[in-house]
Short mmCIF file of C-alpha atoms in Angstrom, two decimals:
data_model
loop_
_atom_site.label_atom_id
_atom_site.label_comp_id
_atom_site.label_asym_id
_atom_site.label_seq_id
_atom_site.Cartn_x
_atom_site.Cartn_y
_atom_site.Cartn_z
CA MET A 1 -30.77 7.08 -10.62
CA GLU A 2 -32.06 3.70 -9.55
CA ILE A 3 -31.11 1.64 -6.56
CA THR A 4 -29.99 -1.26 -8.80
CA THR A 5 -27.35 0.93 -10.50
CA LEU A 6 -25.97 1.84 -7.10
CA PHE A 7 -26.02 -1.80 -6.09
CA THR A 8 -24.17 -3.03 -9.19
CA ASP A 9 -21.63 -0.23 -8.77
CA GLY A 10 -20.99 -1.37 -5.21
CA LEU A 11 -20.77 -5.00 -6.29
CA PHE A 12 -18.15 -4.35 -8.95
CA ALA A 13 -16.23 -2.02 -6.64
CA SER A 14 -16.10 -4.76 -4.01
CA MET A 15 -14.80 -7.24 -6.60
CA ALA A 16 -12.11 -4.74 -7.59
CA ALA A 17 -11.11 -4.17 -3.96
CA ILE A 18 -10.85 -7.90 -3.24
CA GLY A 19 -8.74 -8.50 -6.36
CA PHE A 20 -6.37 -5.60 -5.82
CA GLY A 21 -6.21 -6.44 -2.12
CA SER A 22 -5.07 -9.95 -2.97
CA ILE A 23 -2.09 -8.57 -4.95
CA ASN A 24 -0.94 -6.91 -1.72
CA ASN A 25 -1.54 -10.11 0.25
CA THR A 26 -4.35 -8.87 2.48
CA PRO A 27 -5.22 -11.53 5.12
CA ARG A 28 -7.78 -13.90 3.64
CA SER A 29 -10.22 -13.54 6.55
CA LEU A 30 -10.36 -9.76 6.04
CA LEU A 31 -10.88 -9.78 2.25
CA PRO A 32 -14.73 -9.95 2.43
CA TRP A 33 -14.72 -6.97 4.79
CA CYS A 34 -12.48 -5.03 2.40
CA GLY A 35 -14.97 -5.74 -0.36
CA PHE A 36 -17.93 -4.64 1.75
CA ILE A 37 -16.26 -1.39 2.85
CA ALA A 38 -15.15 -0.61 -0.71
CA ALA A 39 -18.69 -1.21 -1.97
CA ILE A 40 -20.15 1.30 0.48
CA GLY A 41 -17.44 3.90 -0.23
CA HIS A 42 -17.60 3.60 -3.99
CA ALA A 43 -21.41 3.57 -4.06
CA THR A 44 -21.42 6.76 -2.00
CA ARG A 45 -19.07 8.41 -4.46
CA PHE A 46 -21.07 7.13 -7.46
CA GLY A 47 -24.34 8.33 -5.91
CA LEU A 48 -22.98 11.81 -5.21
CA ILE A 49 -21.47 12.17 -8.70
CA ASN A 50 -24.68 11.09 -10.41
CA ALA A 51 -27.08 12.86 -8.06
CA SER A 52 -29.15 15.79 -9.31
CA PHE A 53 -26.55 18.29 -8.05
CA HIS A 54 -23.62 16.43 -9.74
CA LEU A 55 -20.94 16.78 -7.11
CA ASN A 56 -17.34 17.15 -8.26
CA ILE A 57 -15.37 13.84 -8.41
CA ILE A 58 -12.82 15.11 -5.86
CA LEU A 59 -15.39 16.05 -3.22
CA ALA A 60 -17.47 12.96 -3.91
CA GLY A 61 -14.35 10.84 -3.39
CA PHE A 62 -13.71 12.71 -0.15
CA ALA A 63 -17.21 11.87 1.10
CA GLY A 64 -16.86 8.22 0.04
CA SER A 65 -13.52 7.85 1.79
CA ILE A 66 -14.90 9.34 5.02
CA CYS A 67 -17.42 6.46 5.01
CA ILE A 68 -14.55 4.02 4.37
CA GLY A 69 -12.55 5.50 7.24
CA ILE A 70 -15.41 5.29 9.75
CA ILE A 71 -16.42 1.72 8.90
CA SER A 72 -12.87 0.38 8.68
CA SER A 73 -12.05 1.89 12.06
CA LEU A 74 -15.08 0.19 13.62
CA VAL A 75 -14.38 -3.17 11.97
CA SER A 76 -10.65 -3.06 12.79
CA ARG A 77 -11.49 -2.93 16.49
CA ARG A 78 -13.61 -6.05 16.16
CA TYR A 79 -10.84 -8.03 14.44
CA SER A 80 -7.92 -6.37 16.26
CA CYS A 81 -6.08 -5.48 13.08
CA PRO A 82 -4.62 -2.16 11.89
CA TYR A 83 -7.25 0.05 10.24
CA GLU A 84 -5.09 0.60 7.17
CA VAL A 85 -5.25 -3.10 6.26
CA LEU A 86 -9.00 -2.61 5.75
CA ALA A 87 -9.11 1.00 4.58
CA PHE A 88 -6.31 1.05 2.01
CA PRO A 89 -7.45 -1.91 -0.14
CA ALA A 90 -10.97 -0.48 0.09
CA LEU A 91 -9.69 2.84 -1.31
CA LEU A 92 -8.04 1.10 -4.30
CA PRO A 93 -11.10 1.15 -6.63
CA MET A 94 -11.15 4.94 -6.27
CA ILE A 95 -7.50 5.38 -7.31
CA PRO A 96 -7.53 7.56 -10.47
CA GLY A 97 -5.43 5.20 -12.60
CA MET A 98 -6.78 6.56 -15.88
CA TYR A 99 -5.77 10.13 -14.96
CA ALA A 100 -2.38 8.89 -13.75
CA TYR A 101 -1.28 7.35 -17.01
CA GLY A 102 -3.24 9.92 -19.03
CA THR A 103 -0.65 12.40 -17.75
CA ILE A 104 2.25 10.49 -19.29
CA GLN A 105 0.30 9.81 -22.45
CA ALA A 106 -0.48 13.51 -22.89
CA LEU A 107 3.21 14.28 -22.45
CA ILE A 108 4.13 11.83 -25.19
CA SER A 109 1.38 13.15 -27.50
CA TYR A 110 2.57 16.71 -26.88
CA LEU A 111 6.13 15.87 -27.91
CA GLN A 112 4.90 13.84 -30.87
CA TYR A 113 2.66 16.60 -32.25
CA LEU A 114 5.26 19.26 -31.49
CA SER A 115 7.77 17.52 -33.73
CA ASP A 116 5.10 17.23 -36.46
CA GLY A 117 4.71 21.00 -36.44
CA THR A 118 0.95 20.84 -35.74
CA PRO A 119 -0.75 22.77 -32.89
CA SER A 120 -0.04 20.82 -29.74
CA GLU A 121 -0.97 23.15 -26.87
CA HIS A 122 -4.13 21.16 -26.27
CA TYR A 123 -2.03 18.25 -25.01
CA LEU A 124 -0.21 20.51 -22.59
CA ASN A 125 -3.59 21.40 -21.13
CA VAL A 126 -4.56 17.74 -20.93
CA LEU A 127 -1.26 16.97 -19.20
CA ALA A 128 -1.75 19.62 -16.53
CA TYR A 129 -5.41 18.66 -16.01
CA ASN A 130 -4.62 14.96 -15.59
CA ALA A 131 -1.66 15.56 -13.26
CA ILE A 132 -3.61 17.94 -11.02
CA MET A 133 -6.64 15.64 -10.91
CA THR A 134 -4.50 12.62 -9.99
CA MET A 135 -2.78 14.38 -7.12
CA LEU A 136 -5.92 16.04 -5.77
CA ILE A 137 -8.10 12.93 -5.95
CA ILE A 138 -5.53 10.80 -4.11
CA LEU A 139 -4.83 13.55 -1.55
CA PHE A 140 -8.52 14.11 -0.74
CA MET A 141 -9.16 10.37 -0.68
CA VAL A 142 -6.48 9.62 1.91
CA VAL A 143 -7.24 12.70 3.99
CA GLY A 144 -10.92 11.72 3.90
CA ALA A 145 -10.12 8.24 5.19
CA LEU A 146 -7.97 9.69 7.97
CA VAL A 147 -10.74 12.14 8.89
CA GLY A 148 -13.21 9.25 9.06
CA ILE A 149 -10.89 7.29 11.33
CA PHE A 150 -10.33 10.35 13.52
CA VAL A 151 -14.07 10.99 13.80
CA SER A 152 -14.86 7.42 14.78
CA GLU A 153 -12.06 7.41 17.36
CA LYS A 154 -13.21 10.74 18.76
CA PHE A 155 -16.85 9.85 19.13
CA CYS A 156 -16.55 6.23 20.19
CA GLY A 157 -14.21 6.95 23.11
CA PHE A 158 -11.43 4.88 21.62
CA ARG A 159 -7.76 5.72 21.38
CA ARG A 160 -5.19 3.98 19.27
CA GLY A 161 -3.22 1.51 21.37
CA GLN A 162 -6.09 0.51 23.64
CA ARG A 163 -7.39 -2.72 22.32
CA LYS A 164 -8.96 -5.70 23.96
CA GLY A 165 -7.35 -9.10 23.48
CA MET B 1 41.42 -4.09 56.35
CA ALA B 2 41.81 -7.11 54.12
CA THR B 3 38.11 -7.92 54.45
CA GLN B 4 37.17 -4.39 53.45
CA GLU B 5 39.27 -4.60 50.27
CA LEU B 6 37.81 -7.97 49.42
CA MET B 7 34.29 -6.64 49.83
CA ASN B 8 35.06 -3.63 47.63
CA THR B 9 36.44 -5.86 44.87
CA MET B 10 33.40 -8.12 45.10
CA MET B 11 31.03 -5.16 44.80
CA ILE B 12 32.87 -3.84 41.73
CA MET B 13 32.73 -7.30 40.16
CA LYS B 14 29.02 -7.52 40.92
CA THR B 15 28.29 -4.15 39.30
CA GLU B 16 30.32 -5.13 36.24
CA GLN B 17 28.45 -8.39 36.06
CA SER B 18 25.07 -6.68 36.22
CA ALA B 19 26.21 -4.09 33.65
CA ALA B 20 27.22 -6.88 31.28
CA ASP B 21 23.87 -8.60 31.85
CA GLU B 22 21.99 -5.37 31.19
CA HIS B 23 24.00 -4.80 28.03
CA THR B 24 23.26 -8.30 26.72
CA ARG B 25 19.59 -7.79 27.42
CA LEU B 26 19.61 -4.45 25.59
CA LYS B 27 21.37 -6.05 22.65
CA ILE B 28 18.72 -8.77 22.30
CA VAL B 29 15.84 -6.28 22.62
CA CYS B 30 17.51 -3.96 20.09
CA ARG B 31 17.94 -6.76 17.56
CA PHE B 32 14.31 -7.76 18.01
CA ILE B 33 13.01 -4.21 17.49
CA GLU B 34 15.33 -3.66 14.51
CA GLU B 35 14.08 -6.81 12.78
CA TYR B 36 10.50 -5.88 13.64
CA ALA B 37 10.71 -2.33 12.28
CA THR B 38 12.56 -3.46 9.14
CA ALA B 39 9.94 -6.10 8.42
CA MET B 40 7.13 -3.60 8.95
CA LEU B 41 8.74 -0.96 6.70
CA SER B 42 9.46 -3.52 3.96
CA ALA B 43 5.90 -4.85 4.11
CA GLY B 44 4.52 -1.36 3.49
CA ALA B 45 3.21 -0.31 6.90
CA THR B 46 2.65 3.40 7.43
CA THR B 47 5.29 5.23 9.46
CA SER B 48 2.82 6.17 12.20
CA ARG B 49 1.91 2.49 12.64
CA ILE B 50 5.59 1.48 12.93
CA GLU B 51 6.27 4.20 15.50
CA HIS B 52 3.26 3.26 17.62
CA CYS B 53 4.09 -0.44 17.59
CA VAL B 54 7.78 0.11 18.40
CA GLU B 55 6.79 2.42 21.25
CA ARG B 56 4.50 -0.25 22.69
CA ILE B 57 7.16 -2.95 22.42
CA SER B 58 9.80 -0.78 24.10
CA GLN B 59 7.46 -0.05 26.99
CA ARG B 60 6.75 -3.74 27.46
CA TYR B 61 10.44 -4.72 27.53
CA ASN B 62 11.31 -1.78 29.75
CA VAL B 63 13.60 0.15 27.39
CA VAL B 64 13.61 3.56 25.70
CA SER B 65 14.00 3.40 21.93
CA ASP B 66 14.83 6.10 19.43
CA LEU B 67 13.87 5.22 15.87
CA SER B 68 14.64 7.10 12.62
CA LEU B 69 12.92 5.84 9.50
CA LEU B 70 14.60 6.35 6.13
CA PRO B 71 13.46 5.01 2.76
CA SER B 72 15.73 1.96 2.68
CA ARG B 73 17.32 1.97 6.15
CA ILE B 74 16.25 2.33 9.74
CA LEU B 75 18.45 3.72 12.51
CA LEU B 76 17.65 2.44 15.98
CA THR B 77 19.15 3.23 19.37
CA VAL B 78 17.88 1.46 22.48
CA TRP B 79 18.57 2.81 26.00
CA ASP B 80 17.84 1.32 29.39
CA LYS B 81 15.45 3.27 31.62
CA ASN B 82 18.29 4.99 33.53
CA HIS B 83 20.04 6.10 30.33
CA ARG B 84 23.29 4.39 31.33
CA HIS B 85 23.67 1.76 28.61
CA ASN B 86 22.70 1.87 24.98
CA TYR B 87 22.91 -0.21 21.82
CA SER B 88 22.51 0.97 18.20
CA LEU B 89 21.73 -0.87 14.98
CA VAL B 90 21.11 -0.02 11.32
CA GLY B 91 18.47 -2.12 9.57
CA HIS B 92 18.27 -2.71 5.81
CA THR B 93 14.87 -3.05 4.18
CA HIS B 94 14.23 -5.47 1.34
CA LYS B 95 11.90 -5.17 -1.62
CA ASN B 96 9.57 -8.15 -1.62
CA GLY B 97 6.44 -6.17 -2.38
CA ILE B 98 3.70 -4.96 -0.08
CA ASN B 99 2.44 -7.60 2.32
CA LEU B 100 -0.53 -6.55 4.44
CA GLN B 101 -0.71 -9.93 6.16
CA THR B 102 2.71 -9.32 7.72
CA VAL B 103 1.58 -5.86 8.80
CA THR B 104 -1.54 -7.26 10.46
CA LEU B 105 0.20 -10.09 12.30
CA LEU B 106 3.17 -8.01 13.42
CA SER B 107 0.83 -5.31 14.65
CA ARG B 108 -1.07 -7.92 16.68
CA LEU B 109 2.27 -9.16 18.07
CA SER B 110 2.93 -5.73 19.56
CA PHE B 111 -0.21 -6.04 21.70
CA VAL B 112 0.36 -9.47 23.26
CA ASP B 113 2.34 -9.71 26.48
CA ILE B 114 4.83 -12.57 26.02
CA PRO B 115 8.51 -13.13 26.90
CA LEU B 116 11.10 -11.84 24.44
CA GLN B 117 12.23 -15.29 23.32
CA ALA B 118 8.68 -16.33 22.37
CA ALA B 119 8.11 -13.01 20.59
CA CYS B 120 11.27 -13.55 18.49
CA GLU B 121 10.08 -16.99 17.45
CA GLN B 122 6.61 -15.71 16.59
CA MET B 123 8.10 -12.94 14.48
CA LYS B 124 10.23 -15.45 12.53
CA ASN B 125 7.08 -17.50 11.83
CA ILE B 126 5.16 -14.42 10.71
CA ILE B 127 7.89 -13.23 8.34
CA SER B 128 8.33 -16.65 6.74
CA LYS B 129 4.58 -17.12 6.13
CA PRO B 130 3.91 -17.79 2.43
CA ARG B 131 1.90 -15.40 0.30
CA LEU B 132 -1.46 -16.23 -1.25
CA ASN B 133 -1.23 -18.81 -4.06
CA LYS B 134 -0.12 -16.96 -7.19
CA TRP B 135 -2.73 -18.55 -9.46
CA ILE B 136 -5.54 -17.43 -7.14
CA VAL B 137 -4.00 -13.94 -7.23
CA VAL B 138 -3.93 -14.04 -11.05
CA LEU B 139 -7.62 -14.98 -11.15
CA LEU B 140 -8.69 -12.42 -8.55
CA THR B 141 -6.68 -9.64 -10.23
CA ALA B 142 -8.27 -10.45 -13.57
CA LEU B 143 -11.74 -10.35 -11.98
CA ALA B 144 -10.86 -7.06 -10.30
CA ASN B 145 -9.75 -5.49 -13.56
CA LEU B 146 -12.90 -6.80 -15.25
CA SER B 147 -14.98 -5.00 -12.64
CA PHE B 148 -12.88 -1.89 -13.17
CA CYS B 149 -13.76 -2.03 -16.85
CA ARG B 150 -17.44 -2.25 -15.86
CA LEU B 151 -17.07 0.74 -13.52
CA PHE B 152 -15.80 2.77 -16.51
CA ASP B 153 -18.94 1.72 -18.47
CA GLY B 154 -17.32 -0.92 -20.64
CA ASP B 155 -19.60 -3.50 -22.30
CA TRP B 156 -19.39 -7.28 -21.91
CA CYS B 157 -16.97 -7.74 -24.83
CA ALA B 158 -14.61 -5.18 -23.35
CA MET B 159 -14.87 -6.88 -19.94
CA GLY B 160 -13.98 -10.28 -21.42
CA VAL B 161 -11.00 -8.87 -23.32
CA VAL B 162 -9.75 -7.08 -20.20
CA PHE B 163 -10.04 -10.31 -18.19
CA VAL B 164 -7.89 -12.20 -20.70
CA ALA B 165 -5.41 -9.32 -21.04
CA THR B 166 -4.91 -9.13 -17.27
CA CYS B 167 -4.46 -12.90 -16.94
CA ILE B 168 -1.83 -13.06 -19.67
CA GLY B 169 -0.01 -9.94 -18.47
CA ASN B 170 0.06 -11.16 -14.88
CA VAL B 171 1.34 -14.63 -15.80
CA TYR B 172 4.21 -13.03 -17.75
CA LYS B 173 4.89 -10.64 -14.87
CA ASN B 174 5.11 -13.57 -12.41
CA TYR B 175 7.46 -15.36 -14.79
CA MET B 176 9.76 -12.34 -15.01
CA THR B 177 9.63 -11.61 -11.28
CA GLU B 178 10.61 -15.18 -10.43
CA ARG B 179 13.69 -14.79 -12.63
CA HIS B 180 14.57 -11.52 -10.83
CA TRP B 181 14.42 -9.34 -13.91
CA ASP B 182 14.55 -5.60 -13.39
CA ILE B 183 11.26 -4.45 -11.88
CA ARG B 184 10.88 -1.45 -14.23
CA PHE B 185 11.55 -3.54 -17.32
CA THR B 186 9.06 -6.12 -16.00
CA THR B 187 6.40 -3.44 -15.62
CA ILE B 188 6.97 -2.06 -19.12
CA LEU B 189 6.78 -5.51 -20.67
CA ALA B 190 3.72 -6.57 -18.65
CA ALA B 191 1.91 -3.36 -19.64
CA TYR B 192 2.93 -3.87 -23.26
CA ILE B 193 1.57 -7.44 -23.34
CA SER B 194 -1.66 -6.45 -21.57
CA ALA B 195 -2.21 -3.53 -23.93
CA ILE B 196 -1.55 -5.66 -27.02
CA VAL B 197 -4.15 -8.19 -25.87
CA GLY B 198 -6.48 -5.40 -24.74
CA SER B 199 -6.42 -3.74 -28.15
CA SER B 200 -8.01 -6.79 -29.80
CA CYS B 201 -11.34 -4.94 -29.47
CA PHE B 202 -9.93 -2.34 -31.89
CA ILE B 203 -8.43 -4.87 -34.28
CA PHE B 204 -11.26 -7.39 -34.49
CA GLY B 205 -14.08 -4.93 -33.81
CA PHE B 206 -15.55 -6.57 -30.69
CA GLY B 207 -18.20 -4.54 -28.88
CA ASP B 208 -18.79 -0.79 -28.88
CA THR B 209 -16.26 0.36 -26.27
CA PRO B 210 -12.79 -0.60 -27.56
CA GLN B 211 -11.20 2.50 -25.99
CA ILE B 212 -12.30 1.51 -22.49
CA ALA B 213 -11.00 -2.04 -22.99
CA LEU B 214 -7.60 -0.72 -24.06
CA GLY B 215 -7.51 1.89 -21.28
CA THR B 216 -8.40 -0.46 -18.42
CA SER B 217 -6.25 -3.38 -19.60
CA VAL B 218 -3.15 -1.90 -17.90
CA LEU B 219 -4.85 -0.49 -14.79
CA TRP B 220 -3.98 -3.52 -12.64
CA LEU B 221 -0.35 -2.35 -12.64
CA VAL B 222 -1.11 1.02 -10.99
CA PRO B 223 0.60 0.95 -7.57
CA GLY B 224 -2.38 2.14 -5.53
CA ILE B 225 -1.18 1.22 -2.04
CA ARG B 226 2.12 3.03 -2.63
CA PHE B 227 0.31 6.24 -3.58
CA ILE B 228 -1.95 5.98 -0.52
CA ASN B 229 0.98 5.18 1.80
CA ALA B 230 2.91 8.15 0.46
CA ILE B 231 0.10 10.61 1.23
CA SER B 232 -0.53 8.97 4.59
CA ASP B 233 3.16 9.36 5.55
CA MET B 234 3.05 12.95 4.38
CA THR B 235 0.21 13.74 6.78
CA ASN B 236 2.30 12.13 9.52
CA GLY B 237 5.27 14.42 8.80
CA HIS B 238 7.67 11.74 7.48
CA TYR B 239 8.49 13.60 4.30
CA VAL B 240 11.56 11.58 3.34
CA VAL B 241 9.78 8.22 3.41
CA SER B 242 6.76 9.82 1.77
CA GLN B 243 8.86 11.27 -1.08
CA SER B 244 10.57 7.94 -1.64
CA ARG B 245 7.29 6.04 -1.80
CA MET B 246 5.74 8.64 -4.09
CA THR B 247 8.74 8.52 -6.45
CA ASP B 248 8.53 4.73 -6.50
CA ALA B 249 4.85 4.88 -7.42
CA ILE B 250 5.37 7.55 -10.08
CA ILE B 251 8.20 5.56 -11.70
CA THR B 252 5.96 2.48 -11.89
CA THR B 253 3.18 4.60 -13.42
CA ILE B 254 5.60 6.03 -16.01
CA CYS B 255 6.76 2.50 -16.87
CA LEU B 256 3.24 1.24 -17.42
CA SER B 257 2.38 4.25 -19.58
CA LEU B 258 5.50 3.59 -21.64
CA GLY B 259 4.36 -0.01 -22.15
CA LEU B 260 0.94 1.21 -23.26
CA CYS B 261 2.41 3.82 -25.63
CA LEU B 262 4.77 1.24 -27.14
CA ALA B 263 1.79 -1.03 -27.79
CA LEU B 264 -0.13 1.84 -29.43
CA LEU B 265 2.89 2.60 -31.64
CA THR B 266 3.34 -1.05 -32.57
CA LEU B 267 -0.29 -1.45 -33.63
CA ASN B 268 -0.47 2.10 -35.03
CA ILE B 269 -3.58 3.05 -33.09
CA ARG B 270 -4.34 6.76 -32.76
CA TRP B 271 -5.99 7.17 -29.39
CA LYS B 272 -7.41 10.37 -27.91
#
């Protein structure tokens, strides 16, 4: 894996985060930061998935979101804004959208093939796989971000509610 | 004797007067906190954030507040420090979409130490702030979906098609939202239009990755922040709000898949 692949992955992830952040009306001054944090998180995940040991997508997402949590907690102190305004748009490029609607599509295919009388159990498998992957990826992602925030608050001597200015 | 009676009456009147004053003050503070919490919940703040901010505001204005968060209502009771007077309100949330700018500014408002009157005015200004220009949002969303297509290893043709599909779908979605059409119907139709445009790779044979173009063309409709909020509320122990947000997100996902499947049926594309 080359460094340029990682870099382009981060670049496109940051574009995705800025675009999806703008749908949710993220403050304009924070959008570049969202992009930067998303780039680091997504590049971490991409690097771990494509490394020689090929980490699972769920655990790789967990590692990436820990990075997102730590950085967004540090940056949110600087700009005195809630950490979730930075962390949640940055997590958006990692949302498993394909798995999410793959679940519904597998359901429809299952019913369609069942009425045809052809073997359709394969689609039931696909449905369960997609549903479980969607839930687990999102769960580990958010928990990872919260762990990152907790770690940075623990080790930087900072508690929520104590903010300058 | 007469003087004693007069003094007693005066003291009772004074206590009543101060009780009435205290009650008026509580009423104003309660209305402020109710509007604040409703605006935060409607804008998609996490429940832990709302609780922290409300706690801070109550400490600053010297009251004790008890807040229950429900999916579309909030129940708020405000007490004075001696627990002698209270005031309760029920707030109704509205569905204007997630607005992280409101969350940021309202959260900042809970840190600044200003009189109640000024805080009320600032909150009104924050809530009435306009959103980002919708055409900029259309462009940025299309660029975001284009990058998504690239992240799934789509080629340049697929990326171009996805860009156009997102633009057209989003313009139609804005049109329908402005006319207050049903949000689920809007999602189905927007997904349908995006998928029809996105399948042009299949029909005209552009590029080598038509499947990725078709698959990513509807991804901009996935309600990511709602999913994340739901899990975040779950970790905070607010299961009712979490369930409601998760159901909302799942319904939107089902609607967009229906739109995609309708498009596949219309064009008779066998996919997967």
